[in-house]
Amino acid sequence: MPRPPPSAVKNSGGPNEISPGGSTDSIEPVPANALLVGPPRSGKTTALERTAASLREDGYSIDGLSCPEIREGGDRVGFEIVRVGGDERAVMAHVRFESGPRVGTYRVDVSAVDRLSAVALVDAVDRTDVDCLVIDEIAPMQLESERFVEATRSALDSSVPVVAAIKAGPTDGVLGAVKRRSDVDRFAVDTETRDDLPERLCEWIRTR
């Protein structure tokens, strides 16, 4: 499905919390990026997966990155990094990696994040057949890769709608800079909002 041309609405010019009502002051482009903001295990990944599935059913072309857990015997031992719009995947972090930057109990394979960021974000932004990018998520492990940081920034700057999960809390560094962007709408994810969120996100994307 071809992407619609950019439109314009009134907004405050800063990060936008999505809620009923609210006043507007100036005419600016519709924010092309949505951030799902919530603590770990709040439902951000599930909301993104359901949103992507619904959009595909409607004929949208989706690309981007997801980072599912790796479990052994019920224990989490690492994370993969997977291209949403293709078959490419790699182990991003693992408790048994002996090298790479440490994030919590894991070491990160930065080269894997570099490689997947190039094909799933950099290349996708330049294609005309991609209607939406999803990023699950913008988080410390992924941010060990400068390629990921640059690719995420380029995606957010592009005309392709981006829906990304991001941890609640941090307001400094790259995470803080992303949250403070004036071209993002923020969707809070918690037990009260997560079930309705996929439908709201699909409607948000359809208006872009």
Short mmCIF file of C-alpha atoms in Angstrom, two decimals:
data_model
loop_
_atom_site.label_atom_id
_atom_site.label_comp_id
_atom_site.label_asym_id
_atom_site.label_seq_id
_atom_site.Cartn_x
_atom_site.Cartn_y
_atom_site.Cartn_z
CA MET A 1 0.00 0.00 0.00
CA PRO A 2 1.59 3.32 -1.05
CA ARG A 3 2.39 5.80 1.70
CA PRO A 4 0.07 8.82 1.78
CA PRO A 5 1.61 12.28 1.38
CA PRO A 6 2.46 14.18 4.58
CA SER A 7 -0.43 16.22 6.01
CA ALA A 8 -0.58 18.93 8.66
CA VAL A 9 -2.34 19.42 11.95
CA LYS A 10 -2.06 21.74 14.93
CA ASN A 11 0.15 20.55 17.76
CA SER A 12 2.39 21.94 20.46
CA GLY A 13 5.69 21.38 18.67
CA GLY A 14 7.02 19.09 21.41
CA PRO A 15 6.64 15.40 22.24
CA ASN A 16 2.94 14.60 22.13
CA GLU A 17 1.17 12.45 24.71
CA ILE A 18 -1.87 10.88 23.04
CA SER A 19 -4.97 11.56 25.11
CA PRO A 20 -8.50 12.86 24.49
CA GLY A 21 -8.90 16.62 24.04
CA GLY A 22 -6.06 19.10 24.38
CA SER A 23 -5.41 22.51 22.88
CA THR A 24 -3.32 23.32 19.80
CA ASP A 25 -1.48 26.48 18.85
CA SER A 26 0.43 26.17 15.59
CA ILE A 27 0.32 24.38 12.25
CA GLU A 28 3.06 21.77 11.95
CA PRO A 29 3.52 18.44 10.15
CA VAL A 30 1.73 15.45 11.61
CA PRO A 31 4.26 13.54 13.76
CA ALA A 32 5.47 10.61 11.68
CA ASN A 33 6.79 8.61 14.64
CA ALA A 34 5.09 6.82 17.53
CA LEU A 35 6.83 5.78 20.74
CA LEU A 36 5.41 3.05 22.95
CA VAL A 37 6.66 4.09 26.38
CA GLY A 38 6.51 1.72 29.32
CA PRO A 39 8.51 -0.31 31.83
CA PRO A 40 9.86 -3.80 31.06
CA ARG A 41 7.14 -6.44 30.62
CA SER A 42 4.42 -3.82 30.27
CA GLY A 43 3.25 -5.21 26.94
CA LYS A 44 5.18 -3.07 24.44
CA THR A 45 6.37 -6.03 22.36
CA THR A 46 2.95 -7.68 22.24
CA ALA A 47 1.33 -4.41 21.17
CA LEU A 48 3.89 -3.97 18.37
CA GLU A 49 3.49 -7.55 17.16
CA ARG A 50 -0.30 -7.26 17.01
CA THR A 51 -0.10 -3.89 15.29
CA ALA A 52 2.25 -5.23 12.61
CA ALA A 53 0.06 -8.29 12.05
CA SER A 54 -3.07 -6.15 11.60
CA LEU A 55 -1.33 -3.80 9.19
CA ARG A 56 -0.07 -6.71 7.09
CA GLU A 57 -3.62 -8.01 6.85
CA ASP A 58 -4.58 -4.60 5.46
CA GLY A 59 -1.83 -4.80 2.82
CA TYR A 60 0.83 -2.64 4.47
CA SER A 61 4.49 -3.48 3.92
CA ILE A 62 6.30 -3.60 7.28
CA ASP A 63 10.02 -3.71 8.00
CA GLY A 64 12.21 -3.07 11.02
CA LEU A 65 13.72 -4.92 13.96
CA SER A 66 12.54 -7.02 16.89
CA CYS A 67 14.61 -8.57 19.67
CA PRO A 68 12.91 -11.69 21.07
CA GLU A 69 14.20 -13.49 24.13
CA ILE A 70 16.25 -16.69 23.97
CA ARG A 71 15.19 -19.15 26.66
CA GLU A 72 16.70 -22.42 27.83
CA GLY A 73 14.84 -24.55 30.32
CA GLY A 74 12.56 -21.65 31.16
CA ASP A 75 15.44 -19.26 31.88
CA ARG A 76 16.23 -16.24 29.76
CA VAL A 77 19.80 -16.54 28.50
CA GLY A 78 19.94 -13.97 25.72
CA PHE A 79 18.26 -12.05 22.93
CA GLU A 80 18.09 -12.40 19.17
CA ILE A 81 17.87 -9.50 16.75
CA VAL A 82 15.48 -10.24 13.90
CA ARG A 83 14.47 -8.41 10.75
CA VAL A 84 10.70 -7.96 10.79
CA GLY A 85 10.41 -7.84 7.01
CA GLY A 86 12.74 -10.71 6.15
CA ASP A 87 14.54 -13.84 7.29
CA GLU A 88 17.73 -12.26 8.63
CA ARG A 89 18.44 -12.90 12.31
CA ALA A 90 21.36 -13.23 14.70
CA VAL A 91 22.09 -13.66 18.40
CA MET A 92 22.41 -10.12 19.76
CA ALA A 93 23.33 -10.86 23.38
CA HIS A 94 23.95 -13.93 25.50
CA VAL A 95 25.04 -14.85 29.00
CA ARG A 96 27.73 -17.13 27.55
CA PHE A 97 29.34 -14.57 25.25
CA GLU A 98 32.89 -13.97 26.46
CA SER A 99 33.49 -10.68 24.66
CA GLY A 100 31.58 -7.54 23.77
CA PRO A 101 30.16 -4.76 25.94
CA ARG A 102 28.31 -5.92 29.04
CA VAL A 103 24.69 -4.92 29.62
CA GLY A 104 23.37 -6.48 32.80
CA THR A 105 24.24 -10.18 32.80
CA TYR A 106 24.71 -10.28 29.00
CA ARG A 107 27.45 -9.41 26.56
CA VAL A 108 26.42 -7.84 23.28
CA ASP A 109 27.57 -8.83 19.79
CA VAL A 110 27.73 -5.31 18.34
CA SER A 111 28.51 -6.61 14.85
CA ALA A 112 25.17 -8.47 14.79
CA VAL A 113 23.29 -5.27 15.67
CA ASP A 114 25.28 -3.38 13.02
CA ARG A 115 24.47 -5.93 10.35
CA LEU A 116 20.74 -6.17 11.03
CA SER A 117 20.37 -2.40 11.42
CA ALA A 118 21.81 -1.92 7.95
CA VAL A 119 19.36 -4.23 6.19
CA ALA A 120 16.25 -3.61 8.31
CA LEU A 121 16.48 0.15 8.85
CA VAL A 122 19.00 1.85 6.54
CA ASP A 123 17.98 -0.03 3.40
CA ALA A 124 14.27 0.07 4.26
CA VAL A 125 14.19 3.86 4.55
CA ASP A 126 15.49 4.14 0.97
CA ARG A 127 12.87 1.77 -0.44
CA THR A 128 9.59 3.10 -1.78
CA ASP A 129 7.58 -0.03 -0.93
CA VAL A 130 7.92 0.17 2.88
CA ASP A 131 4.86 1.68 4.55
CA CYS A 132 5.95 1.45 8.19
CA LEU A 133 9.00 0.61 10.28
CA VAL A 134 8.82 -1.02 13.71
CA ILE A 135 11.68 -1.01 16.22
CA ASP A 136 11.45 -3.24 19.29
CA GLU A 137 13.16 -1.71 20.97
CA ILE A 138 15.35 1.36 21.45
CA ALA A 139 17.24 0.12 24.50
CA PRO A 140 20.75 -0.08 26.04
CA MET A 141 21.79 -3.31 24.26
CA GLN A 142 20.91 -1.95 20.84
CA LEU A 143 22.49 1.42 21.64
CA GLU A 144 25.91 -0.22 22.00
CA SER A 145 25.88 -0.12 18.18
CA GLU A 146 26.62 3.26 16.64
CA ARG A 147 25.16 1.89 13.40
CA PHE A 148 21.86 1.25 15.19
CA VAL A 149 21.88 4.75 16.70
CA GLU A 150 22.52 6.37 13.32
CA ALA A 151 20.02 4.12 11.52
CA THR A 152 17.33 4.83 14.10
CA ARG A 153 17.91 8.56 13.85
CA SER A 154 17.71 8.40 10.04
CA ALA A 155 14.50 6.37 10.23
CA LEU A 156 12.92 8.87 12.62
CA ASP A 157 13.98 11.71 10.30
CA SER A 158 12.48 10.03 7.24
CA SER A 159 8.96 10.23 5.84
CA VAL A 160 8.32 6.56 6.69
CA PRO A 161 6.14 6.20 9.81
CA VAL A 162 8.10 4.59 12.66
CA VAL A 163 6.55 2.80 15.61
CA ALA A 164 9.14 2.06 18.28
CA ALA A 165 9.16 0.70 21.80
CA ILE A 166 11.25 2.56 24.36
CA LYS A 167 11.75 2.13 28.08
CA ALA A 168 10.03 4.57 30.41
CA GLY A 169 12.24 6.58 32.73
CA PRO A 170 15.56 7.64 31.18
CA THR A 171 15.64 11.30 30.06
CA ASP A 172 19.32 11.63 29.16
CA GLY A 173 21.54 10.36 26.36
CA VAL A 174 20.09 8.84 23.20
CA LEU A 175 16.94 7.62 24.95
CA GLY A 176 16.17 11.08 26.26
CA ALA A 177 16.90 12.71 22.91
CA VAL A 178 14.47 10.37 21.14
CA LYS A 179 11.74 11.06 23.70
CA ARG A 180 12.21 14.84 23.37
CA ARG A 181 11.86 14.89 19.58
CA SER A 182 9.12 17.21 18.36
CA ASP A 183 8.00 14.76 15.67
CA VAL A 184 6.86 11.92 17.96
CA ASP A 185 3.57 10.94 19.52
CA ARG A 186 3.97 9.00 22.77
CA PHE A 187 1.66 6.15 23.75
CA ALA A 188 1.85 5.03 27.38
CA VAL A 189 1.79 1.24 27.77
CA ASP A 190 0.36 -0.23 30.97
CA THR A 191 -2.24 -2.76 32.06
CA GLU A 192 -5.07 -0.33 31.29
CA THR A 193 -3.96 0.69 27.78
CA ARG A 194 -2.12 -2.26 26.25
CA ASP A 195 -5.13 -4.26 25.03
CA ASP A 196 -6.59 -1.36 23.02
CA LEU A 197 -3.21 -0.08 21.84
CA PRO A 198 -2.85 -2.12 18.60
CA GLU A 199 -6.14 -0.75 17.26
CA ARG A 200 -5.15 2.80 18.22
CA LEU A 201 -1.73 2.41 16.59
CA CYS A 202 -3.22 1.03 13.38
CA GLU A 203 -5.55 4.01 13.17
CA TRP A 204 -2.62 6.34 13.89
CA ILE A 205 -0.60 4.81 11.03
CA ARG A 206 -3.50 4.93 8.59
CA THR A 207 -3.67 8.73 9.04
CA ARG A 208 0.01 9.19 8.16
#
